[in-house]
Amino acid sequence: MKIRLPGRILMKMLTTLVSKPATNTNPYDATNIPSKYRGRIVYDSSTCIGCGICMRDCPTKSLRVENIGTKENKKFIMHYSLGRCIFCCQCVDSCPKKSLSQTRDFLLATTDSSDLEEIMR
Amino acid sequence: MSDNSSNRIVIPLGPQHPALKEPGSFTLTLEGEKVVNAVIGIGYNHRGLEKALESRTYIQNLYMIERICGICSHTHSVAYCQAIEEMCGVEIPMRAKYIRVIIAELERLHSHLLWLGVAAHEIGFDTLFMYAWRDREMVLDMLAELCGNRVNYGINTLGGVRRDIDDNDAHEIKKILRVLHNQISYYLELATNEPTLIARLADVGKLNHDDALKFGAVGPVARAAGIANDVRKIEPYAAYDEVPVNVITDDHGDVLGRTLVRVKEMLESISIIRYCLDNLPAGEILAKVPRKVPAGEMISRTEAPRGENIHYINSDGSDIPYRIRVRAPSEANWHGMKHMLEGSFLADVPIAIAAIDPCYSCTDRAIFVNSDNGESRLYDWKGLREYSIKWHRDRGLNIADIQIPMAKNYIQIQRKTND
């Protein structure tokens, strides 16, 4: 196989000398997260009816809805385990009242495992 | 180990990463440099997935099915979804079928580029490895843009797909495909003209036409032996009955043939994606599927990047499957491996193993085979547990004595020791 452009490698060398590093300083830099990226789930208790379909469809059992109000005056909270969640967002698709929604938040690493258990109100 | 009676040496290759980064053990009997006998041991990656699928609902299983294989996750979920859609008698929208085809072909592109890189690495051609994996990154970025994730896309659901492709996405894909087409054409030129590459790959891991039929090889391994076996053509699923598909075959029957088939298939995939984007029908992307699947059984076939993938689903009428059996393509290609290795040189073994693009964790199953009378049976959960307890007791270890600390206690113990 013959080399078609002998000067190509020289050009590449010169551009590499003046170009910036290809890596970025994650997480301080603006990262190009895809627009449809599935990150942390957020919950809106005002629209929730407590049907529990999210609990039934969650493949890793990372969601639990609880009624902290009375039988007549219901108030729901969501126990959300970030450690179990696989970020498939099936709960977002399943929710009939759209109380759950996905975010593009992915910086969830922590040194304390208790941070992974969230209560969403 | 050496056998003094004859001049033979037995070499254990693996189970730690013999060729790819997955476990499998190969016991090779050598006579000089030549392999005269090969015993293949798989099963190190058994995860009990089929059993786990029987304890989850059909919707929860969508995400478990995707995790059978990290590389061909889409093809598994397509096979699973179309079996259930067929059982429920649901016709999914045409647009969803086209999107499934686009993702499937993008997946084939990334799988073949990954293989090309691994194969190049095995033969010591690391420049090609870097090139192929750099190009694979573009495909993964495309998949992330379309589905939200680089692997385990989560785009399939029962009754269609979860994410739509808009004009902007289509434009971006076409732009990247143009770059990829140039790169892959260059790899094809390399595989057909580069003398060192041809000399290294020709006549390695030979499996001719008759042997490929005898051992039931599938996918690029069969197509490199001249068998035009492609589910996309012989039993079109999704939108493949409307999309023109050329089945790529080759008559080399060795690793060179498999390389040529895979590289040509990538060019074919690019033209399929372009056709689908140009002819993407308008309309809905999701049809409603009931939660409870009617009782019955169904077999579904798809063409994974590695070959034919078969799913069997048995439903008892509830929302949990009674039985799911997955025949991943690597499982079919393992049978010819002993034949490929025998008669080759020791230095050719890693590339011969890598050439079938084996996926170990897709394949591993717990089956008890009695070698005396050829009887075989599957273990159920209880039986497997009893067998495990007995196995440990025979070696003087009583599982009942072992106290496993709960995770929280364990962390407290760790903290105390740190203080």
Coordinates of C-alpha atoms in Angstrom, one line a residue:
Chain A
M1 CA 0.0 0.0 0.0
K2 CA 1.5 3.3 -1.0
I3 CA 1.4 6.5 1.2
R4 CA -0.7 9.0 -0.6
L5 CA 0.1 12.2 1.2
P6 CA 3.7 12.2 2.5
G7 CA 3.2 15.6 4.2
R8 CA 0.1 14.5 6.1
I9 CA 2.0 13.3 9.1
L10 CA 4.0 16.5 9.4
M11 CA 0.8 18.6 9.3
K12 CA -0.7 16.3 12.0
M13 CA 2.5 16.8 14.1
L14 CA 2.4 20.6 13.9
T15 CA -1.4 20.8 14.7
T16 CA -0.9 18.4 17.7
L17 CA 1.8 20.7 19.1
V18 CA -0.5 23.7 19.2
S19 CA -3.8 22.0 20.0
K20 CA -5.3 21.8 23.5
P21 CA -5.5 18.5 25.4
A22 CA -8.3 16.2 24.1
T23 CA -9.4 15.4 27.7
N24 CA -11.6 17.8 29.8
T25 CA -11.4 18.4 33.5
N26 CA -14.6 16.5 34.4
P27 CA -16.6 17.5 36.5
Y28 CA -15.5 21.1 36.5
D29 CA -15.8 21.5 32.7
A30 CA -19.0 21.6 30.8
T31 CA -19.4 18.0 29.7
N32 CA -21.4 17.0 26.6
I33 CA -24.0 14.8 28.2
P34 CA -26.5 13.6 25.5
S35 CA -29.8 15.3 25.5
K36 CA -31.8 12.1 26.2
Y37 CA -29.4 10.9 28.9
R38 CA -31.1 9.1 31.7
G39 CA -29.9 10.3 35.1
R40 CA -31.4 10.8 38.6
I41 CA -35.2 10.6 39.0
V42 CA -37.1 13.5 40.5
Y43 CA -40.5 13.2 42.1
D44 CA -43.5 15.6 42.4
S45 CA -45.7 14.6 45.3
S46 CA -48.4 17.1 44.5
T47 CA -49.6 15.1 41.5
C48 CA -48.9 11.6 42.9
I49 CA -52.0 9.4 43.5
G50 CA -50.0 6.6 45.2
C51 CA -51.0 3.9 42.7
G52 CA -47.6 2.2 43.1
I53 CA -47.1 1.3 39.5
C54 CA -43.6 2.7 39.7
M55 CA -42.9 0.3 42.5
R56 CA -44.3 -2.7 40.5
D57 CA -42.4 -1.9 37.3
C58 CA -39.0 -1.0 38.8
P59 CA -36.6 -3.8 37.9
T60 CA -34.4 -3.2 40.9
K61 CA -37.0 -2.3 43.6
S62 CA -35.4 1.1 44.2
L63 CA -38.6 3.0 44.7
R64 CA -41.1 2.9 47.5
V65 CA -44.1 5.2 47.9
E66 CA -45.4 5.8 51.4
N67 CA -48.5 7.6 52.6
I68 CA -47.5 9.8 55.6
G69 CA -50.9 11.6 55.8
T70 CA -54.2 10.1 56.9
K71 CA -56.5 7.9 54.9
E72 CA -58.7 10.8 54.0
N73 CA -56.0 13.5 53.6
K74 CA -53.3 11.6 51.7
K75 CA -49.7 12.9 51.5
F76 CA -47.1 10.8 49.7
I77 CA -43.3 10.6 50.0
M78 CA -41.0 8.5 47.8
H79 CA -38.1 6.5 49.2
Y80 CA -35.5 6.4 46.4
S81 CA -32.4 4.2 46.5
L82 CA -29.8 5.6 44.2
G83 CA -27.5 2.7 44.9
R84 CA -30.1 0.2 43.5
C85 CA -31.3 2.4 40.6
I86 CA -30.1 1.3 37.2
F87 CA -31.4 4.6 35.6
C88 CA -33.7 2.8 33.1
C89 CA -36.5 5.4 33.7
Q90 CA -39.2 2.7 33.3
C91 CA -40.9 4.4 36.3
V92 CA -41.1 7.7 34.3
D93 CA -42.7 5.8 31.4
S94 CA -45.1 3.9 33.7
C95 CA -46.3 6.8 35.9
P96 CA -49.9 7.6 34.8
K97 CA -49.8 11.1 36.4
K98 CA -46.3 12.0 35.2
S99 CA -45.2 12.6 38.8
L100 CA -41.8 11.2 38.1
S101 CA -39.4 12.7 35.6
Q102 CA -35.8 12.1 34.6
T103 CA -32.9 14.5 34.9
R104 CA -29.5 14.6 33.3
D105 CA -27.8 14.6 36.7
F106 CA -25.1 12.0 36.8
L107 CA -22.6 13.3 39.4
L108 CA -23.9 11.0 42.2
A109 CA -20.8 9.4 43.5
T110 CA -20.4 9.6 47.3
T111 CA -18.2 8.2 50.0
D112 CA -21.1 7.7 52.4
S113 CA -23.6 5.0 51.5
S114 CA -26.3 6.7 53.5
D115 CA -26.3 9.5 50.9
L116 CA -27.6 7.1 48.4
E117 CA -30.9 6.7 50.3
E118 CA -33.1 9.6 49.4
I119 CA -36.5 10.7 50.6
M120 CA -38.3 12.8 47.9
R121 CA -41.2 14.9 48.9
Chain B
M1 CA 2.6 -31.1 32.9
S2 CA 4.4 -33.4 30.6
D3 CA 3.7 -36.9 29.4
N4 CA 7.0 -38.9 29.0
S5 CA 5.5 -41.8 27.0
S6 CA 5.0 -39.5 24.0
N7 CA 6.5 -36.1 23.4
R8 CA 3.4 -34.2 24.3
I9 CA 2.9 -31.3 26.6
V10 CA -0.4 -30.1 28.1
I11 CA -0.8 -26.4 28.5
P12 CA -3.7 -24.8 30.3
L13 CA -4.7 -21.6 28.6
G14 CA -7.0 -19.4 30.8
P15 CA -9.4 -19.3 32.5
Q16 CA -8.1 -15.8 33.2
H17 CA -8.6 -13.8 30.0
P18 CA -7.2 -16.3 27.4
A19 CA -7.9 -14.1 24.4
L20 CA -10.6 -11.6 25.2
K21 CA -11.3 -10.1 28.6
E22 CA -13.6 -12.9 29.6
P23 CA -13.0 -16.2 31.3
G24 CA -12.8 -19.5 29.6
S25 CA -10.3 -22.4 30.0
F26 CA -8.6 -24.2 27.1
T27 CA -6.5 -27.3 27.9
L28 CA -4.2 -27.7 24.9
T29 CA -2.2 -30.8 24.2
L30 CA 0.9 -29.8 22.1
E31 CA 3.2 -31.8 20.0
G32 CA 6.1 -29.3 19.5
E33 CA 4.3 -26.2 18.4
K34 CA 1.2 -27.9 17.0
V35 CA -2.1 -28.3 18.9
V36 CA -3.2 -32.0 18.7
N37 CA -6.0 -31.9 21.2
A38 CA -8.1 -29.1 22.7
V39 CA -10.5 -29.4 25.6
I40 CA -12.7 -26.3 26.0
G41 CA -14.1 -25.4 29.4
I42 CA -16.7 -22.7 29.7
G43 CA -19.1 -21.9 32.5
Y44 CA -17.1 -19.5 34.6
N45 CA -19.5 -16.7 34.0
H46 CA -22.8 -18.4 34.9
R47 CA -25.1 -15.8 36.4
G48 CA -28.4 -17.7 36.6
L49 CA -30.1 -15.1 34.4
E50 CA -32.8 -17.4 33.0
K51 CA -33.9 -18.4 36.5
A52 CA -33.9 -14.7 37.6
L53 CA -36.1 -13.9 34.6
E54 CA -38.8 -16.3 35.9
S55 CA -39.2 -14.2 39.1
R56 CA -39.8 -10.8 37.5
T57 CA -42.6 -9.3 35.5
Y58 CA -42.4 -9.0 31.7
I59 CA -41.7 -5.2 32.0
Q60 CA -39.0 -5.7 34.6
N61 CA -37.4 -8.4 32.4
L62 CA -36.9 -5.9 29.6
Y63 CA -33.9 -4.5 31.5
M64 CA -32.6 -7.9 32.7
I65 CA -32.7 -9.2 29.1
E66 CA -30.6 -6.2 27.9
R67 CA -28.0 -7.2 30.4
I68 CA -27.5 -10.7 29.0
C69 CA -24.8 -9.2 26.8
G70 CA -23.2 -5.8 27.0
I71 CA -22.4 -5.7 23.3
C72 CA -25.5 -7.1 21.6
S73 CA -28.0 -5.9 24.2
H74 CA -30.4 -4.5 21.6
T75 CA -30.8 -7.7 19.6
H76 CA -31.7 -9.7 22.8
S77 CA -34.4 -7.2 23.7
V78 CA -35.8 -7.1 20.2
A79 CA -36.1 -10.9 20.2
Y80 CA -37.8 -10.8 23.6
C81 CA -40.2 -7.9 22.7
Q82 CA -41.2 -9.3 19.4
A83 CA -42.0 -12.7 20.9
I84 CA -44.3 -11.1 23.5
E85 CA -45.9 -8.8 20.9
E86 CA -46.6 -11.9 18.8
M87 CA -48.1 -13.7 21.8
C88 CA -50.4 -10.8 22.6
G89 CA -51.3 -10.3 18.9
V90 CA -50.1 -6.7 18.9
E91 CA -48.9 -5.2 15.6
I92 CA -46.3 -2.5 16.4
P93 CA -46.2 0.7 14.4
M94 CA -44.0 0.8 11.3
R95 CA -41.9 3.7 12.6
A96 CA -41.0 1.7 15.7
K97 CA -39.8 -1.2 13.5
Y98 CA -37.6 1.1 11.5
I99 CA -36.1 2.6 14.7
R100 CA -35.4 -0.9 15.9
V101 CA -33.6 -1.6 12.6
I102 CA -31.5 1.6 12.9
I103 CA -30.4 0.8 16.4
A104 CA -29.7 -2.8 15.5
E105 CA -27.5 -1.8 12.6
L106 CA -25.7 0.8 14.8
E107 CA -25.1 -1.9 17.3
R108 CA -23.7 -4.2 14.6
L109 CA -21.3 -1.4 13.6
H110 CA -20.0 -0.9 17.1
S111 CA -19.8 -4.7 17.7
H112 CA -17.8 -5.3 14.5
L113 CA -15.5 -2.4 15.2
L114 CA -14.9 -3.7 18.7
W115 CA -14.1 -7.1 17.2
L116 CA -11.8 -5.6 14.6
G117 CA -9.9 -3.8 17.4
V118 CA -9.6 -6.9 19.5
A119 CA -8.5 -9.1 16.6
A120 CA -5.9 -6.5 15.6
H121 CA -4.6 -6.4 19.2
E122 CA -4.4 -10.3 19.3
I123 CA -2.2 -10.3 16.2
G124 CA 0.0 -7.5 17.5
F125 CA -1.3 -4.8 15.1
D126 CA -2.1 -2.2 17.8
T127 CA -2.4 0.7 15.4
L128 CA -5.4 -0.8 13.8
F129 CA -6.8 -1.5 17.4
M130 CA -6.5 2.2 18.2
Y131 CA -8.0 3.2 14.9
A132 CA -11.0 0.8 15.2
W133 CA -11.8 1.7 18.8
R134 CA -11.5 5.4 18.0
D135 CA -14.1 5.0 15.3
R136 CA -16.2 2.8 17.6
E137 CA -16.4 5.8 19.9
M138 CA -18.3 7.8 17.2
V139 CA -20.9 5.0 17.0
L140 CA -21.3 4.9 20.8
D141 CA -21.8 8.7 20.8
M142 CA -24.5 8.3 18.2
L143 CA -26.2 5.6 20.3
A144 CA -26.0 7.8 23.4
E145 CA -27.5 10.7 21.5
L146 CA -30.4 8.5 20.2
C147 CA -31.1 6.3 23.2
G148 CA -29.6 8.1 26.2
N149 CA -26.9 5.5 26.9
R150 CA -23.8 4.2 25.3
V151 CA -24.6 0.6 26.1
N152 CA -27.8 -1.1 27.5
Y153 CA -29.7 1.4 25.4
G154 CA -33.1 0.9 27.0
I155 CA -34.8 1.9 23.7
N156 CA -37.1 -1.1 23.3
T157 CA -40.3 -1.6 25.2
L158 CA -43.2 -4.0 24.8
G159 CA -45.1 -2.6 21.9
G160 CA -42.5 -0.4 20.2
V161 CA -39.7 1.9 21.2
R162 CA -39.3 4.5 23.9
R163 CA -37.4 7.3 22.0
D164 CA -38.1 8.9 18.7
I165 CA -35.6 10.0 16.0
D166 CA -36.2 13.6 14.8
D167 CA -34.8 15.3 11.7
N168 CA -31.9 16.8 13.7
D169 CA -30.8 13.4 14.9
A170 CA -31.1 11.9 11.4
H171 CA -28.9 14.7 10.0
E172 CA -26.3 14.2 12.7
I173 CA -26.2 10.4 12.1
K174 CA -25.7 10.9 8.3
K175 CA -22.9 13.3 9.0
I176 CA -21.0 10.8 11.2
L177 CA -21.8 7.9 8.8
R178 CA -20.0 9.7 6.0
V179 CA -16.8 9.8 8.2
L180 CA -17.3 6.2 9.2
H181 CA -17.8 5.0 5.6
N182 CA -14.4 6.5 4.6
Q183 CA -12.7 4.8 7.6
I184 CA -14.3 1.4 7.0
S185 CA -13.5 1.5 3.3
Y186 CA -9.9 2.0 4.4
Y187 CA -10.0 -1.0 6.6
L188 CA -11.5 -3.1 3.7
E189 CA -8.6 -1.9 1.5
L190 CA -6.2 -2.9 4.4
A191 CA -7.8 -6.4 4.8
T192 CA -7.7 -7.1 1.0
N193 CA -4.3 -5.6 0.1
E194 CA -2.0 -5.5 3.2
P195 CA 0.4 -8.5 2.8
T196 CA 1.4 -8.8 6.5
L197 CA -2.2 -8.9 7.7
I198 CA -3.2 -11.5 5.0
A199 CA -0.2 -13.7 5.8
R200 CA -1.0 -13.6 9.6
L201 CA -4.8 -14.4 9.2
A202 CA -4.9 -16.7 6.2
D203 CA -5.4 -20.4 7.0
V204 CA -5.8 -19.7 10.8
G205 CA -8.8 -21.2 12.6
K206 CA -10.0 -23.0 9.4
L207 CA -13.6 -24.1 9.3
N208 CA -14.7 -25.1 5.8
H209 CA -18.2 -25.2 4.4
D210 CA -19.0 -28.8 5.3
D211 CA -17.6 -28.5 8.9
A212 CA -19.5 -25.2 9.4
L213 CA -22.7 -27.0 8.5
K214 CA -21.8 -30.0 10.7
F215 CA -21.0 -28.0 13.8
G216 CA -24.0 -25.6 13.2
A217 CA -21.9 -22.4 13.0
V218 CA -23.9 -19.2 12.7
G219 CA -23.2 -15.5 11.9
P220 CA -20.0 -14.3 10.3
V221 CA -18.3 -17.7 11.1
A222 CA -20.8 -19.5 8.8
R223 CA -20.9 -16.7 6.2
A224 CA -17.1 -16.8 6.0
A225 CA -17.4 -20.5 5.1
G226 CA -19.8 -19.7 2.2
I227 CA -23.1 -20.3 3.9
A228 CA -25.6 -17.5 3.3
N229 CA -27.2 -17.8 6.7
D230 CA -28.7 -14.5 7.8
V231 CA -32.0 -14.2 9.7
R232 CA -32.5 -10.7 8.3
K233 CA -32.8 -12.3 4.9
I234 CA -34.2 -15.8 5.5
E235 CA -36.8 -14.8 8.1
P236 CA -37.1 -11.0 8.0
Y237 CA -38.2 -9.5 11.4
A238 CA -38.9 -5.9 12.3
A239 CA -38.6 -3.8 9.1
Y240 CA -36.1 -6.0 7.3
D241 CA -38.8 -7.2 4.9
E242 CA -38.9 -3.7 3.5
V243 CA -35.2 -2.8 3.8
P244 CA -32.8 -4.1 1.1
V245 CA -30.2 -6.4 2.8
N246 CA -27.3 -8.0 1.0
V247 CA -26.0 -11.1 2.7
I248 CA -22.2 -11.0 2.7
T249 CA -20.4 -14.3 2.2
D250 CA -16.9 -15.3 1.6
D251 CA -15.2 -18.6 0.7
H252 CA -12.0 -18.3 2.7
G253 CA -13.3 -20.2 5.7
D254 CA -10.6 -18.8 8.0
V255 CA -9.9 -15.8 10.2
L256 CA -9.2 -13.7 7.1
G257 CA -12.6 -14.6 5.7
R258 CA -14.3 -13.7 9.0
T259 CA -12.5 -10.3 8.9
L260 CA -13.6 -9.6 5.4
V261 CA -17.2 -10.6 6.1
R262 CA -17.3 -8.4 9.2
V263 CA -15.7 -5.3 7.5
K264 CA -18.0 -5.7 4.4
E265 CA -21.0 -6.1 6.8
M266 CA -20.2 -2.8 8.4
L267 CA -20.4 -1.0 4.9
E268 CA -23.7 -2.9 4.4
S269 CA -25.0 -1.7 7.8
I270 CA -24.2 1.9 6.9
S271 CA -26.3 1.6 3.7
I272 CA -29.2 0.0 5.7
I273 CA -29.1 2.9 8.2
R274 CA -29.1 5.5 5.4
Y275 CA -32.0 3.7 3.7
C276 CA -34.0 3.6 7.0
L277 CA -33.4 7.3 7.8
D278 CA -34.5 8.3 4.3
N279 CA -37.6 6.1 4.4
L280 CA -38.6 6.5 8.0
P281 CA -42.4 6.4 8.1
A282 CA -44.3 8.9 10.1
G283 CA -46.6 8.0 12.9
E284 CA -46.7 6.6 16.4
I285 CA -43.8 4.7 18.0
L286 CA -45.7 2.8 20.6
A287 CA -48.7 0.3 20.7
K288 CA -50.4 -0.8 23.9
V289 CA -49.5 -4.3 25.1
P290 CA -51.4 -5.9 28.0
R291 CA -49.5 -6.6 31.2
K292 CA -50.7 -10.2 31.3
V293 CA -49.5 -12.3 28.4
P294 CA -51.9 -15.0 27.1
A295 CA -50.8 -18.6 27.9
G296 CA -48.7 -20.2 25.2
E297 CA -45.2 -20.4 23.9
M298 CA -43.2 -18.6 21.2
I299 CA -39.8 -18.8 19.5
S300 CA -38.3 -15.6 18.2
R301 CA -35.1 -15.2 16.1
T302 CA -33.0 -12.2 15.4
E303 CA -29.6 -11.7 13.7
A304 CA -27.2 -10.5 16.4
P305 CA -23.8 -9.1 15.3
R306 CA -22.4 -12.5 16.2
G307 CA -25.0 -14.7 14.5
E308 CA -28.5 -16.1 15.0
N309 CA -30.0 -15.4 18.4
I310 CA -33.0 -17.4 19.5
H311 CA -35.4 -16.7 22.4
Y312 CA -38.0 -19.1 23.7
I313 CA -40.8 -17.8 25.9
N314 CA -43.4 -19.9 27.7
S315 CA -46.2 -18.0 29.4
D316 CA -48.8 -19.4 31.8
G317 CA -51.2 -16.4 31.4
S318 CA -49.8 -14.3 34.3
D319 CA -47.6 -11.2 34.2
I320 CA -44.5 -13.3 35.0
P321 CA -43.0 -15.6 32.4
Y322 CA -43.1 -19.4 33.2
R323 CA -39.8 -20.1 31.3
I324 CA -37.4 -18.1 29.1
R325 CA -34.6 -19.8 27.2
V326 CA -32.0 -17.8 25.4
R327 CA -29.8 -19.4 22.7
A328 CA -27.1 -16.8 22.2
P329 CA -25.1 -17.0 19.0
S330 CA -21.8 -17.7 20.7
E331 CA -23.3 -20.9 22.1
A332 CA -23.7 -22.3 18.5
N333 CA -20.2 -21.2 17.5
W334 CA -18.4 -22.9 20.4
H335 CA -19.0 -26.4 18.9
G336 CA -16.7 -25.9 16.0
M337 CA -13.9 -24.4 18.2
K338 CA -12.2 -27.7 19.0
H339 CA -12.0 -28.4 15.3
M340 CA -10.6 -25.0 14.6
L341 CA -7.8 -25.3 17.2
E342 CA -6.7 -28.8 16.4
G343 CA -3.9 -28.8 13.9
S344 CA -3.1 -25.1 14.3
F345 CA 0.0 -23.6 16.1
L346 CA 0.0 -22.4 19.7
A347 CA 0.6 -18.8 18.6
D348 CA -2.6 -18.9 16.5
V349 CA -4.8 -20.0 19.3
P350 CA -5.7 -16.5 20.8
I351 CA -6.7 -15.1 17.4
A352 CA -8.6 -18.3 16.5
I353 CA -10.6 -18.0 19.7
A354 CA -11.1 -14.3 19.2
A355 CA -12.2 -14.8 15.6
I356 CA -15.6 -16.3 16.6
D357 CA -16.2 -13.1 18.7
P358 CA -17.1 -15.3 21.7
C359 CA -19.4 -13.9 24.4
Y360 CA -18.9 -16.1 27.4
S361 CA -21.5 -14.7 29.8
C362 CA -24.2 -15.1 27.1
T363 CA -23.4 -18.7 26.8
D364 CA -22.8 -20.1 30.2
R365 CA -25.6 -22.4 31.5
A366 CA -25.8 -24.8 34.4
I367 CA -26.6 -28.2 32.8
F368 CA -25.8 -31.5 34.3
V369 CA -24.5 -34.0 31.7
N370 CA -23.8 -37.6 32.6
S371 CA -21.0 -38.6 30.3
D372 CA -21.6 -42.4 30.8
N373 CA -25.1 -42.5 29.3
G374 CA -25.3 -39.1 27.6
E375 CA -28.2 -38.1 29.9
S376 CA -28.6 -34.4 30.6
R377 CA -30.9 -32.3 32.8
L378 CA -31.2 -28.7 33.9
Y379 CA -30.8 -27.8 37.6
D380 CA -33.6 -26.0 39.3
W381 CA -32.9 -23.4 42.0
K382 CA -33.3 -25.9 44.9
G383 CA -31.3 -28.6 43.3
L384 CA -28.5 -26.1 42.5
R385 CA -28.4 -25.0 46.1
E386 CA -28.3 -28.5 47.5
Y387 CA -25.5 -29.4 45.0
S388 CA -23.5 -26.3 46.2
I389 CA -23.9 -27.2 49.9
K390 CA -22.9 -30.8 49.2
W391 CA -19.9 -29.7 47.1
H392 CA -18.6 -27.5 50.0
R393 CA -19.4 -30.2 52.7
D394 CA -17.3 -32.7 50.7
R395 CA -14.4 -30.3 51.1
G396 CA -14.9 -29.9 54.8
L397 CA -16.7 -26.5 54.7
N398 CA -20.1 -26.1 56.3
I399 CA -21.9 -23.2 54.9
A400 CA -24.3 -23.1 57.8
D401 CA -21.4 -22.1 60.1
I402 CA -20.5 -19.0 58.1
Q403 CA -21.9 -15.8 59.5
I404 CA -22.2 -13.1 56.9
P405 CA -22.4 -9.7 58.5
M406 CA -25.1 -7.4 57.2
A407 CA -23.9 -4.5 55.1
K408 CA -24.6 -1.8 57.7
N409 CA -22.8 -3.8 60.5
Y410 CA -19.9 -4.4 58.1
I411 CA -19.5 -0.7 57.5
Q412 CA -19.5 0.0 61.2
I413 CA -16.9 -2.7 61.8
Q414 CA -14.8 -1.1 59.1
R415 CA -15.1 2.3 60.6
K416 CA -14.1 1.0 64.1
T417 CA -11.0 -0.7 62.7
N418 CA -10.1 2.5 60.9
D419 CA -10.4 4.6 64.1

